[in-house]
Coordinates of C-alpha atoms in Angstrom, one line a residue:
Chain A
X536 CA -97.2 -114.9 -72.4
X537 CA -99.7 -114.2 -75.1
X538 CA -100.4 -110.6 -74.0
X539 CA -96.9 -109.3 -74.4
X540 CA -97.5 -108.6 -78.1
X541 CA -100.4 -106.3 -77.3
X542 CA -99.9 -102.7 -76.4
X543 CA -99.7 -102.2 -72.7
X544 CA -103.0 -100.4 -72.4
X545 CA -104.9 -103.3 -74.0
X546 CA -104.1 -105.7 -71.2
X547 CA -107.2 -106.2 -69.3
X548 CA -106.0 -109.3 -67.4
X549 CA -103.3 -109.2 -64.8
X550 CA -99.9 -109.6 -66.3
X551 CA -98.6 -113.0 -65.3
X552 CA -96.1 -112.9 -62.5
X553 CA -96.0 -109.1 -62.0
X554 CA -99.3 -109.0 -60.0
X555 CA -100.5 -105.8 -61.7
X556 CA -104.1 -105.4 -60.7
X557 CA -106.8 -105.2 -63.4
X558 CA -108.6 -102.2 -64.9
X559 CA -112.1 -103.7 -64.6
X560 CA -113.2 -106.8 -62.6
X561 CA -113.8 -109.9 -64.7
X562 CA -117.3 -111.0 -65.7
X563 CA -118.7 -107.6 -66.6
X564 CA -120.9 -107.1 -69.6
X565 CA -122.5 -104.2 -71.4
X566 CA -125.6 -104.7 -69.4
X567 CA -123.9 -105.1 -66.0
X568 CA -121.8 -102.0 -66.5
X569 CA -124.7 -100.0 -67.6
X570 CA -127.0 -101.1 -64.8
X571 CA -124.4 -100.7 -62.1
X572 CA -123.4 -97.2 -62.9
X573 CA -126.9 -95.9 -63.8
X574 CA -128.4 -97.4 -60.7
X575 CA -126.4 -95.0 -58.6
X576 CA -128.3 -92.1 -60.2
X577 CA -131.7 -93.7 -60.9
X578 CA -132.2 -95.4 -57.5
X579 CA -135.2 -94.0 -55.6
X580 CA -133.5 -94.5 -52.2
X581 CA -131.0 -91.9 -51.1
X582 CA -129.1 -92.8 -47.9
X583 CA -129.4 -90.6 -44.9
X584 CA -125.7 -90.2 -44.9
X585 CA -125.8 -88.6 -48.3
X586 CA -128.2 -85.9 -47.0
X587 CA -126.0 -85.3 -44.0
X588 CA -122.9 -84.9 -46.2
X589 CA -124.7 -82.7 -48.6
X590 CA -126.1 -80.4 -45.9
X591 CA -122.7 -80.1 -44.2
X592 CA -121.1 -79.1 -47.5
X593 CA -124.0 -76.8 -48.4
X594 CA -123.7 -75.2 -45.0
X595 CA -120.0 -74.4 -45.7
X596 CA -121.1 -73.0 -49.1
X597 CA -123.5 -70.8 -47.2
X598 CA -120.5 -69.5 -45.2
X599 CA -118.9 -68.6 -48.6
X600 CA -122.0 -66.7 -49.6
X601 CA -122.0 -64.9 -46.3
X602 CA -118.3 -64.0 -46.5
X603 CA -118.6 -62.8 -50.1
X604 CA -121.7 -60.7 -49.3
X605 CA -119.9 -59.1 -46.4
X606 CA -116.9 -58.5 -48.6
X607 CA -119.0 -56.7 -51.2
X608 CA -120.5 -54.5 -48.4
X609 CA -117.3 -53.7 -46.6
X610 CA -114.5 -54.1 -49.2
X611 CA -111.5 -56.4 -49.2
X612 CA -110.2 -54.7 -46.0
X613 CA -112.0 -57.5 -44.2
X614 CA -109.2 -59.8 -45.4
X615 CA -105.7 -59.6 -43.9
X616 CA -104.2 -58.3 -47.2
X617 CA -102.1 -55.2 -46.8
X618 CA -99.2 -53.4 -48.4
X619 CA -96.8 -55.0 -49.1
X620 CA -98.7 -58.3 -49.0
X621 CA -101.3 -57.3 -51.6
X622 CA -101.8 -60.9 -52.7
X623 CA -102.4 -63.4 -50.0
X624 CA -105.1 -66.1 -49.4
X625 CA -107.1 -65.0 -52.4
X626 CA -104.4 -65.7 -55.0
X627 CA -103.1 -68.7 -53.0
X628 CA -106.5 -70.2 -53.2
X629 CA -106.9 -69.3 -56.8
X630 CA -103.7 -71.0 -57.9
X631 CA -104.5 -74.0 -55.6
X632 CA -107.9 -74.5 -57.1
X633 CA -106.8 -74.0 -60.7
X634 CA -104.0 -76.5 -60.1
X635 CA -106.5 -79.1 -58.7
X636 CA -108.5 -78.8 -61.9
X637 CA -105.5 -79.8 -64.0
X638 CA -105.6 -83.5 -63.2
X639 CA -109.1 -83.8 -64.6
X640 CA -108.0 -82.5 -68.0
X641 CA -104.8 -84.5 -67.8
X642 CA -106.8 -87.7 -67.2
X643 CA -109.5 -87.0 -69.8
X644 CA -107.3 -85.6 -72.6
X645 CA -103.6 -86.6 -72.3
X646 CA -104.3 -90.1 -71.1
X647 CA -106.8 -90.6 -73.9
X648 CA -104.3 -89.6 -76.5
X649 CA -101.8 -92.0 -74.9
X650 CA -104.4 -94.7 -75.1
X651 CA -104.3 -95.4 -71.3
X652 CA -107.5 -97.4 -70.9
X653 CA -107.3 -97.2 -67.1
X654 CA -108.4 -93.5 -67.4
X655 CA -111.9 -94.6 -68.4
X656 CA -113.2 -95.3 -64.9
X657 CA -112.0 -92.0 -63.4
X658 CA -112.2 -89.5 -66.2
X659 CA -115.8 -88.4 -65.8
X660 CA -115.7 -87.4 -62.2
X661 CA -112.2 -86.0 -62.6
X662 CA -113.6 -83.7 -65.3
X663 CA -116.4 -82.7 -63.0
X664 CA -113.8 -82.0 -60.4
X665 CA -112.0 -79.8 -62.9
X666 CA -115.1 -77.8 -63.6
X667 CA -116.0 -77.3 -59.9
X668 CA -112.4 -76.4 -59.0
X669 CA -112.2 -73.8 -61.8
X670 CA -115.5 -72.3 -60.6
X671 CA -114.1 -72.1 -57.1
X672 CA -110.8 -70.6 -58.5
X673 CA -112.7 -68.0 -60.5
X674 CA -114.3 -66.6 -57.3
X675 CA -111.0 -65.4 -55.8
X676 CA -109.6 -63.0 -58.5
X677 CA -113.1 -61.8 -59.2
X678 CA -113.7 -60.8 -55.6
X679 CA -110.2 -59.7 -55.0
X680 CA -110.9 -56.9 -57.5
X681 CA -113.1 -55.5 -54.6
X682 CA -115.6 -54.4 -57.2
X683 CA -116.8 -57.6 -58.9
X684 CA -119.5 -55.8 -60.8
X685 CA -116.8 -54.1 -62.8
X686 CA -115.1 -57.4 -63.8
X687 CA -116.1 -56.8 -67.4
X688 CA -113.3 -54.3 -67.5
X689 CA -111.0 -57.3 -67.9
X690 CA -112.5 -58.2 -71.2
X691 CA -112.0 -56.3 -74.5
X692 CA -115.5 -54.8 -74.7
X693 CA -116.1 -51.4 -76.4
X694 CA -117.0 -49.0 -73.7
X695 CA -117.8 -45.3 -73.2
X696 CA -114.4 -44.7 -71.5
X697 CA -112.6 -45.8 -74.7
X698 CA -110.2 -47.8 -72.5
X699 CA -109.0 -51.2 -73.5
X700 CA -107.2 -54.0 -71.6
X701 CA -103.4 -54.1 -71.6
X702 CA -102.6 -57.2 -73.7
X703 CA -98.9 -57.2 -72.6
X704 CA -99.9 -58.0 -69.0
X705 CA -99.9 -61.6 -67.8
X706 CA -103.0 -60.8 -65.8
X707 CA -104.9 -60.3 -69.0
X708 CA -103.4 -63.5 -70.4
X709 CA -104.8 -65.2 -67.2
X710 CA -108.3 -63.9 -68.0
X711 CA -108.1 -65.5 -71.4
X712 CA -106.4 -68.7 -70.3
X713 CA -108.8 -69.4 -67.4
X714 CA -112.0 -68.5 -69.2
X715 CA -110.9 -70.6 -72.2
X716 CA -110.0 -73.4 -69.8
X717 CA -113.4 -73.2 -68.1
X718 CA -115.3 -73.2 -71.4
X719 CA -113.3 -76.1 -73.0
X720 CA -113.6 -78.2 -69.8
X721 CA -117.3 -77.7 -69.7
X722 CA -117.6 -78.6 -73.4
X723 CA -115.5 -81.7 -73.0
X724 CA -117.4 -82.8 -70.0
X725 CA -120.8 -82.3 -71.6
X726 CA -119.9 -83.9 -74.9
X727 CA -118.8 -87.0 -72.9
X728 CA -122.0 -87.0 -71.0
X729 CA -124.4 -87.0 -74.0
X730 CA -124.4 -90.7 -74.7
X731 CA -124.6 -91.5 -71.0
X732 CA -127.5 -89.2 -70.4
X733 CA -129.2 -90.9 -73.4
X734 CA -128.8 -94.2 -71.4
X735 CA -130.4 -92.6 -68.4
X736 CA -133.2 -91.2 -70.5
X737 CA -133.9 -94.7 -71.7
X738 CA -133.7 -96.3 -68.3
X739 CA -135.4 -93.6 -66.1
X740 CA -138.7 -94.6 -64.6
X741 CA -140.1 -91.2 -63.6
X742 CA -141.6 -88.8 -66.2
X743 CA -139.7 -85.8 -64.9
X744 CA -136.4 -87.6 -65.0
X745 CA -137.1 -88.9 -68.6
X746 CA -137.9 -85.3 -69.7
X747 CA -134.8 -83.7 -68.2
X748 CA -132.4 -86.4 -69.3
X749 CA -134.2 -86.5 -72.7
X750 CA -133.5 -82.8 -73.1
X751 CA -129.9 -83.0 -72.0
X752 CA -129.2 -86.0 -74.3
X753 CA -130.1 -83.8 -77.3
X754 CA -131.9 -86.8 -78.9
X755 CA -128.8 -89.0 -79.0
X756 CA -129.6 -92.3 -80.5
X757 CA -126.2 -94.0 -81.0
X758 CA -126.2 -93.9 -84.8
X759 CA -123.1 -95.1 -86.5
X760 CA -122.6 -91.8 -88.4
X761 CA -123.1 -89.9 -85.2
X762 CA -120.6 -92.1 -83.3
X763 CA -118.0 -91.6 -86.0
X764 CA -118.3 -87.7 -85.9
X765 CA -118.6 -87.9 -82.1
X766 CA -115.4 -89.9 -81.7
X767 CA -113.6 -87.5 -84.1
X768 CA -114.8 -84.5 -82.1
X769 CA -113.8 -86.1 -78.8
X770 CA -110.4 -86.9 -80.0
X771 CA -109.9 -83.4 -81.4
X772 CA -111.1 -81.9 -78.1
X773 CA -108.5 -84.1 -76.3
X774 CA -105.8 -82.9 -78.7
X775 CA -106.8 -79.3 -78.1
X776 CA -107.1 -79.6 -74.4
X777 CA -103.6 -81.0 -74.0
X778 CA -101.7 -77.9 -75.0
X779 CA -104.4 -75.8 -73.3
X780 CA -103.9 -77.4 -69.9
X781 CA -100.2 -76.9 -70.1
X782 CA -100.7 -73.3 -71.1
X783 CA -103.1 -72.5 -68.3
X784 CA -100.8 -73.1 -65.4
X785 CA -97.8 -71.7 -67.4
X786 CA -99.8 -68.4 -67.8
X787 CA -100.7 -68.5 -64.1
X788 CA -97.0 -68.8 -63.3
X789 CA -96.3 -65.9 -65.6
X790 CA -98.4 -63.8 -63.2
X791 CA -95.4 -64.2 -60.9
X792 CA -92.4 -64.9 -63.0
X793 CA -92.8 -61.8 -65.3
X794 CA -92.4 -59.5 -62.2
X795 CA -89.0 -58.7 -60.7
X796 CA -89.7 -59.8 -57.2
X797 CA -87.2 -62.2 -55.6
X798 CA -88.8 -65.5 -55.3
X799 CA -91.1 -64.9 -58.3
X800 CA -88.7 -63.9 -61.0
X801 CA -87.5 -67.3 -62.2
X802 CA -87.7 -69.3 -65.4
X803 CA -88.4 -72.6 -63.7
X804 CA -91.9 -71.5 -62.8
X805 CA -93.9 -72.7 -65.8
X806 CA -92.9 -76.4 -65.8
X807 CA -92.7 -76.4 -62.0
X808 CA -96.2 -74.9 -61.8
X809 CA -97.6 -77.4 -64.3
X810 CA -96.1 -80.4 -62.4
X811 CA -97.4 -79.0 -59.2
X812 CA -100.8 -78.6 -60.6
X813 CA -100.9 -82.3 -61.7
X814 CA -99.5 -83.3 -58.4
X815 CA -102.2 -81.6 -56.4
X816 CA -104.9 -82.6 -58.9
X817 CA -104.1 -86.3 -58.6
X818 CA -104.1 -85.9 -54.9
X819 CA -107.6 -84.5 -55.0
X820 CA -108.8 -87.2 -57.4
X821 CA -107.6 -89.8 -54.9
X822 CA -109.2 -87.8 -52.0
X823 CA -112.5 -88.0 -53.9
X824 CA -112.2 -91.5 -55.5
X825 CA -111.3 -93.4 -52.4
X826 CA -114.4 -92.6 -50.4
X827 CA -116.6 -92.7 -53.5
X828 CA -115.6 -96.2 -54.5
X829 CA -116.3 -97.5 -51.0
X830 CA -119.6 -95.7 -50.5
X831 CA -121.0 -96.8 -53.9
X832 CA -119.4 -100.2 -54.1
X833 CA -117.4 -99.3 -57.2
X834 CA -114.4 -101.4 -56.4
X835 CA -115.0 -103.4 -59.6
X836 CA -114.5 -100.3 -61.7
X837 CA -112.1 -98.2 -59.7
X838 CA -109.7 -100.9 -58.9
X839 CA -106.3 -101.0 -57.1
X840 CA -104.8 -100.5 -60.6
X841 CA -106.3 -97.0 -60.8
X842 CA -105.2 -96.1 -57.3
X843 CA -101.7 -97.4 -57.9
X844 CA -101.3 -95.6 -61.2
X845 CA -102.5 -92.4 -59.6
X846 CA -100.1 -92.9 -56.8
X847 CA -97.3 -93.4 -59.3
X848 CA -98.2 -90.2 -61.2
X849 CA -98.2 -88.4 -57.8
X850 CA -94.8 -89.8 -57.0
X851 CA -93.4 -88.6 -60.4
X852 CA -94.8 -85.1 -60.3
X853 CA -93.9 -84.8 -56.7
X854 CA -90.3 -85.5 -57.6
X855 CA -90.5 -82.8 -60.3
X856 CA -91.9 -80.4 -57.8
X857 CA -89.1 -81.3 -55.3
X858 CA -86.6 -80.7 -58.1
X859 CA -88.2 -77.3 -58.6
X860 CA -87.6 -76.5 -54.9
X861 CA -84.0 -77.6 -55.2
X862 CA -83.4 -75.4 -58.3
X863 CA -85.0 -72.4 -56.6
X864 CA -82.6 -72.8 -53.6
X865 CA -79.6 -73.6 -55.9
X866 CA -80.2 -70.6 -58.2
X867 CA -80.7 -68.3 -55.2
X868 CA -77.1 -69.2 -54.1
X869 CA -75.5 -69.7 -57.6
X870 CA -77.1 -66.6 -59.1
X871 CA -75.1 -64.5 -56.6
X872 CA -78.0 -62.0 -56.3
X873 CA -78.1 -60.7 -52.8
X874 CA -81.9 -60.3 -52.7
X875 CA -82.5 -63.8 -54.1
X876 CA -80.1 -65.2 -51.5
X877 CA -81.9 -63.4 -48.7
X878 CA -85.3 -64.6 -50.0
X879 CA -84.2 -68.2 -49.6
X880 CA -82.7 -67.7 -46.2
X881 CA -85.9 -65.9 -45.2
X882 CA -87.9 -68.9 -46.2
X883 CA -85.8 -71.3 -44.3
X884 CA -85.3 -69.2 -41.2
X885 CA -87.6 -66.2 -41.4
X886 CA -90.9 -65.4 -39.6
X887 CA -92.8 -67.9 -41.8
X888 CA -90.3 -70.8 -41.3
X889 CA -93.0 -73.3 -39.9
X890 CA -95.0 -72.9 -43.2
X891 CA -91.9 -73.5 -45.3
X892 CA -90.8 -76.6 -43.5
X893 CA -94.4 -77.9 -43.3
X894 CA -94.4 -77.5 -47.1
X895 CA -91.2 -79.5 -47.5
X896 CA -92.5 -82.2 -45.2
X897 CA -95.9 -82.5 -47.0
X898 CA -94.7 -82.3 -50.6
X899 CA -91.2 -83.7 -50.5
X900 CA -90.6 -86.0 -47.6
X901 CA -93.9 -87.7 -46.7
X902 CA -94.9 -88.7 -50.3
X903 CA -91.7 -90.6 -50.6
X904 CA -93.6 -93.4 -48.9
X905 CA -95.2 -94.0 -52.3
X906 CA -92.0 -95.7 -53.4
X907 CA -93.2 -98.7 -51.4
X908 CA -95.6 -101.0 -53.1
X909 CA -97.1 -101.9 -49.7
X910 CA -98.0 -98.3 -49.2
X911 CA -99.4 -98.0 -52.7
X912 CA -101.7 -101.0 -52.1
X913 CA -102.8 -99.6 -48.7
X914 CA -106.0 -97.6 -49.4
X915 CA -106.2 -95.7 -46.1
X916 CA -102.6 -94.8 -46.4
X917 CA -103.1 -93.4 -49.9
X918 CA -106.0 -91.4 -48.6
X919 CA -103.8 -89.9 -45.9
X920 CA -101.0 -89.1 -48.4
X921 CA -103.4 -87.5 -50.8
X922 CA -104.7 -85.1 -48.0
X923 CA -101.1 -84.3 -46.9
X924 CA -100.2 -83.4 -50.5
X925 CA -103.3 -81.2 -50.9
X926 CA -102.2 -79.4 -47.8
X927 CA -98.6 -79.2 -49.0
X928 CA -99.6 -77.8 -52.4
X929 CA -101.7 -75.1 -50.7
X930 CA -98.7 -74.3 -48.5
X931 CA -96.5 -74.1 -51.6
X932 CA -98.6 -71.3 -53.1
X933 CA -98.7 -69.6 -49.7
X934 CA -95.0 -69.7 -49.5
X935 CA -94.4 -68.4 -53.0
X936 CA -96.9 -65.6 -52.7
X937 CA -96.8 -64.3 -49.1
X938 CA -93.2 -65.0 -48.3
X939 CA -92.0 -63.3 -51.5
X940 CA -94.2 -60.2 -50.9
X941 CA -93.6 -59.6 -47.2
X942 CA -89.8 -59.1 -47.6
X943 CA -88.9 -57.2 -50.8
X944 CA -85.9 -55.0 -51.5
X945 CA -86.2 -52.3 -48.9
X946 CA -86.6 -53.1 -45.2
X947 CA -88.8 -50.0 -44.8
X948 CA -91.4 -51.7 -46.9
X949 CA -91.4 -55.0 -45.1
X950 CA -94.6 -56.3 -43.4
X951 CA -96.4 -59.3 -42.2
X952 CA -99.6 -61.0 -43.3
X953 CA -102.0 -62.6 -40.8
X954 CA -105.2 -64.2 -42.1
X955 CA -108.4 -62.9 -40.6
X956 CA -111.6 -64.9 -39.9
X957 CA -112.9 -63.8 -43.3
X958 CA -109.8 -65.1 -45.1
X959 CA -110.4 -68.6 -43.6
X960 CA -114.2 -68.5 -44.0
X961 CA -113.9 -67.7 -47.7
X962 CA -111.4 -70.4 -48.3
X963 CA -113.3 -73.1 -46.3
X964 CA -116.5 -71.8 -48.0
X965 CA -115.1 -72.6 -51.5
X966 CA -114.3 -76.2 -50.2
X967 CA -117.9 -76.3 -49.2
X968 CA -119.1 -75.1 -52.6
X969 CA -116.8 -77.6 -54.3
X970 CA -118.1 -80.5 -52.3
X971 CA -121.7 -79.4 -52.7
X972 CA -121.4 -79.4 -56.4
X973 CA -119.6 -82.7 -56.3
X974 CA -122.3 -84.4 -54.2
X975 CA -125.0 -83.1 -56.5
X976 CA -123.1 -84.4 -59.5
X977 CA -122.6 -87.9 -58.1
X978 CA -126.3 -88.1 -57.3
X979 CA -127.7 -86.7 -60.6
X980 CA -125.3 -87.7 -63.3
X981 CA -123.3 -90.8 -64.0
X982 CA -120.0 -90.4 -62.1
X983 CA -118.3 -92.9 -64.3
X984 CA -118.5 -92.8 -68.1
X985 CA -120.9 -95.6 -69.0
X986 CA -120.2 -95.8 -72.7
X987 CA -116.5 -95.7 -72.3
X988 CA -116.7 -98.4 -69.6
X989 CA -118.6 -100.5 -72.2
X990 CA -115.8 -100.2 -74.6
X991 CA -113.3 -101.9 -72.3
X992 CA -115.6 -104.9 -71.6
X993 CA -114.4 -107.9 -73.6
X994 CA -117.6 -108.1 -75.7
X995 CA -116.9 -104.7 -77.2
X996 CA -114.3 -106.3 -79.5
X997 CA -115.4 -107.0 -83.0
X998 CA -114.2 -110.4 -84.0
X999 CA -111.9 -110.3 -87.0
X1000 CA -112.9 -112.4 -90.0
X1001 CA -116.6 -111.9 -89.5
X1002 CA -117.0 -108.3 -90.4
X1003 CA -114.5 -108.1 -93.2
Chain B
X478 CA -135.1 -102.5 -88.5
X479 CA -133.4 -105.6 -87.1
X480 CA -131.9 -106.2 -83.7
X481 CA -128.6 -107.9 -83.0
X482 CA -126.9 -109.1 -79.9
X483 CA -123.3 -108.5 -80.6
X484 CA -121.1 -105.9 -82.3
X485 CA -119.6 -108.5 -84.5
X486 CA -123.0 -109.6 -85.9
X487 CA -124.0 -106.0 -86.5
X488 CA -120.8 -105.2 -88.5
X489 CA -121.2 -108.4 -90.5
X490 CA -124.9 -107.6 -91.2
X491 CA -124.0 -104.0 -92.1
X492 CA -121.4 -105.2 -94.6
X493 CA -123.9 -107.6 -96.2
X494 CA -126.5 -104.9 -96.4
X495 CA -124.1 -102.6 -98.3
X496 CA -123.1 -105.5 -100.6
X497 CA -126.8 -106.1 -101.3
X498 CA -127.0 -102.5 -102.6
X499 CA -128.8 -100.7 -99.9
X500 CA -127.5 -97.1 -99.4
X501 CA -129.8 -95.4 -96.9
X502 CA -128.8 -97.5 -94.0
X503 CA -128.0 -96.6 -90.4
X504 CA -126.8 -98.7 -87.5
X505 CA -127.3 -98.0 -83.8
X506 CA -125.0 -99.2 -81.1
X507 CA -124.3 -98.5 -77.4
X508 CA -120.6 -98.1 -78.1
X509 CA -118.6 -96.5 -80.8
X510 CA -117.5 -99.2 -83.2
X511 CA -114.7 -98.2 -85.5
X512 CA -115.4 -100.9 -88.1
X513 CA -119.1 -99.9 -88.4
X514 CA -119.0 -96.7 -90.4
X515 CA -116.8 -98.4 -93.0
X516 CA -119.3 -101.3 -93.0
X517 CA -122.3 -99.0 -93.8
X518 CA -120.3 -97.1 -96.3
X519 CA -120.1 -93.8 -94.4
X520 CA -117.4 -91.5 -95.9
X521 CA -114.9 -89.5 -93.9
X522 CA -116.3 -86.6 -91.9
X523 CA -115.4 -83.0 -92.7
X524 CA -115.1 -82.2 -89.0
X525 CA -111.3 -82.1 -88.7
X526 CA -111.1 -79.6 -91.6
X527 CA -113.8 -77.4 -89.9
X528 CA -111.9 -77.5 -86.7
X529 CA -108.7 -76.4 -88.4
X530 CA -110.4 -73.5 -90.1
X531 CA -112.2 -72.6 -86.8
X532 CA -108.9 -72.6 -85.0
X533 CA -107.1 -70.5 -87.6
X534 CA -109.9 -68.0 -87.6
X535 CA -109.8 -67.8 -83.8
X536 CA -106.1 -67.3 -83.7
X537 CA -106.2 -64.6 -86.4
X538 CA -109.1 -63.0 -84.7
X539 CA -107.3 -62.9 -81.4
X540 CA -104.1 -61.5 -82.8
X541 CA -106.0 -58.9 -84.9
X542 CA -107.9 -57.8 -81.8
X543 CA -104.7 -57.3 -79.9
X544 CA -103.1 -55.5 -82.8
X545 CA -106.0 -53.2 -83.2
X546 CA -106.4 -52.5 -79.5
X547 CA -102.7 -51.9 -78.8
X548 CA -101.7 -50.1 -82.0
X549 CA -104.9 -48.4 -83.2
X550 CA -107.6 -47.9 -80.7
X551 CA -105.6 -47.3 -77.5
X552 CA -101.9 -46.9 -78.3
X553 CA -99.8 -46.3 -75.2
X554 CA -96.4 -44.9 -75.7
X555 CA -94.2 -46.3 -72.9
X556 CA -90.6 -45.3 -73.2
X557 CA -90.8 -45.5 -77.0
X558 CA -91.3 -49.2 -76.9
X559 CA -93.0 -50.7 -80.0
X560 CA -96.7 -50.7 -80.1
X561 CA -96.9 -54.1 -81.8
X562 CA -94.9 -56.1 -79.4
X563 CA -96.1 -59.4 -81.0
X564 CA -94.3 -61.9 -78.7
X565 CA -96.5 -60.5 -75.8
X566 CA -99.6 -61.2 -77.9
X567 CA -98.9 -64.9 -78.3
X568 CA -100.6 -66.3 -75.2
X569 CA -103.9 -64.6 -75.9
X570 CA -103.6 -65.6 -79.6
X571 CA -103.0 -69.2 -78.5
X572 CA -106.0 -69.3 -76.1
X573 CA -108.3 -67.8 -78.8
X574 CA -107.2 -70.5 -81.3
X575 CA -108.0 -73.3 -78.8
X576 CA -111.3 -71.7 -77.8
X577 CA -112.5 -71.3 -81.4
X578 CA -111.3 -74.7 -82.4
X579 CA -113.0 -76.4 -79.5
X580 CA -116.2 -74.6 -80.0
X581 CA -116.1 -75.6 -83.7
X582 CA -115.4 -79.2 -82.8
X583 CA -118.4 -79.4 -80.5
X584 CA -121.0 -77.4 -82.3
X585 CA -119.7 -78.6 -85.7
X586 CA -120.2 -82.2 -84.5
X587 CA -123.7 -81.4 -83.3
X588 CA -124.6 -79.6 -86.5
X589 CA -123.3 -82.3 -88.8
X590 CA -125.2 -84.9 -86.7
X591 CA -128.3 -82.7 -86.8
X592 CA -128.6 -82.7 -83.1
X593 CA -130.4 -81.7 -81.0
X594 CA -133.3 -83.8 -82.5
X595 CA -135.7 -84.7 -79.8
X596 CA -137.9 -86.8 -82.1
X597 CA -136.8 -89.6 -84.4
X598 CA -138.9 -92.5 -85.8
X599 CA -136.5 -95.1 -84.4
X600 CA -137.6 -94.1 -80.9
X601 CA -141.1 -95.5 -81.8
X602 CA -139.7 -99.1 -81.5
X603 CA -140.0 -100.0 -77.8
X604 CA -137.0 -102.3 -77.8
X605 CA -134.9 -99.4 -79.2
X606 CA -134.3 -98.2 -75.6
X607 CA -131.9 -101.1 -75.4
X608 CA -129.7 -99.4 -78.0
X609 CA -128.2 -97.4 -75.2
X610 CA -127.6 -100.4 -73.0
X611 CA -126.5 -103.6 -74.8
X612 CA -128.3 -104.2 -78.1
X613 CA -127.4 -103.3 -81.7
X614 CA -129.8 -102.2 -84.4
X615 CA -129.6 -102.0 -88.2
X616 CA -132.1 -99.9 -90.0
X617 CA -132.8 -99.7 -93.7
X618 CA -134.6 -96.5 -94.4
X619 CA -137.8 -96.4 -96.6
X620 CA -136.2 -93.7 -98.7
X621 CA -133.7 -96.3 -100.2
X622 CA -134.1 -97.0 -103.9
X623 CA -134.3 -100.7 -103.3
X624 CA -136.7 -100.5 -100.4
X625 CA -139.7 -102.7 -100.5
X626 CA -141.4 -103.5 -97.2
X627 CA -141.7 -107.3 -97.7
X628 CA -138.5 -107.9 -99.5
X629 CA -136.4 -105.8 -97.2
X630 CA -138.0 -107.4 -94.2
X631 CA -137.1 -110.8 -95.6
X632 CA -133.6 -109.7 -96.3
X633 CA -133.1 -108.4 -92.7
X634 CA -134.5 -111.6 -91.3
X635 CA -132.1 -113.6 -93.4
X636 CA -129.1 -111.8 -91.8
X637 CA -127.0 -113.8 -89.4
X638 CA -128.1 -113.2 -85.8
X639 CA -131.0 -110.9 -86.7
X640 CA -134.1 -111.1 -84.6
X641 CA -137.1 -108.9 -83.8
X642 CA -137.2 -107.4 -87.3
X643 CA -139.8 -104.6 -87.1
X644 CA -141.2 -101.9 -89.4
X645 CA -140.7 -98.5 -88.0
X646 CA -143.6 -96.1 -88.2
X647 CA -142.7 -92.6 -89.2

């Protein structure tokens, strides 16, 4: 087997005997890759189905606008939040969305550093997913303040009150972590887009499209010097994003674990949150990729290899998350703390037991199907599992936040949380906003990185002995 | 400017051009080619150093801000605990480091590349639009010491795989 001397990532052909599917279908060239991906954007025909999907999503985004407007008018009393459950859907959704974003950075940065060429077909839209997810996430803490127009108080800006933020608070760390994350993700995404937008500029037929893509491409012309600096910058950004993405969800977990509340006050939170974030993020990438590759006929580029690899990452991170649940339960018993023990029993057998057991089913039991190759090769089944994991990860945050808050130390301060219409409408609205942005992105920008796809085509290899 | 069909031809041609003594040379390709910047004799970029400095400045800036806010501008005495509780300052210091380093990486790259640059003479060649699809170009600039329109054209034509040699209007 000639390929066994090459690093794993360089194998474009199926490995003999093992039946591992390929990263890109055979027979593709620079021209065919370029034409195929750019034609999705540059085509004049937009199918009716696209408009229906976009309008549905935009309708839900409109619901978000309505919910937020009503919230600004009435205050956050329109939500079911109360004392003791001061954090509920808002923070649950915030953590859920931020977590979803993490897969995009993991794919674009960490897998780049690990030289996993299979990331190439999925990194662009996963990064877009990150950006849109972070945008949806940001809405929740902003509006949970109740007075979003005072959000600048969170930043260290000189003001007439001579008051400054408290840098010892994880909530301020969160502001810095999430805003840095949003900025760096946007930069990473845009830098990756520049050469592709230059391709669109050169291939667009319409004057307007040429102008817009021309401006966005910054006059990129593919010069060797530019490429060299570009590659350096891209690699550095990947190196910087890798610790960043780990830090973001760690900081989010500090919001909880630095407090003394049973169910929050635990040292397992940072790694368990990061694994959970990647778990939910890969689930969302699958949820988006599976319909996209069918609708746009991208099976040549997003192959079974990609779906399988993502399924394997989900299986692994899912097991880490399951370990986290196990440790939580074990420490509640082994720690000997009465309140911690009660917290665990309350999850299992308290008023919110259906949510807890649904969480265990969605995140721990059902995804074990991924052990079977038959299931990993079954696209509809993968889609179902990805949705189930998305639901499960949402439930996880709900369980952590609401179940810990509603029963604290003193029975006199116990309470219940029941979501109102506006809780649901705000949440569903952000899903609408996310999908709207995603539909627009798929139509207007190349959803797969064209120049990186060119680099994995066989003709990209410079033959040794000629050039040197 | 000469056009080539494969990356291998372009790298070979760029090496020959450098060996022939041309200095003001640039090559254009639809993909990053690692061998190419060596072939045209392009030295290492200063970008990593800039990013390191940017990151260090960001980190120091972030920490200084926290120090100044917590100990000088708005000191809060809570149970006599130290004002400069530096371990609590690390997350924000870290995020500021990453932020400044990333901004330096992107804007430093654009600045060194002199981008955005909407107009460049190479865009005057109609076939250059293929440089972002599947064709490779090698350009010897008129500012080069050895440049002579006829002799340079002859040289480019003689290169292996070269076709469509054109003079680029400024």
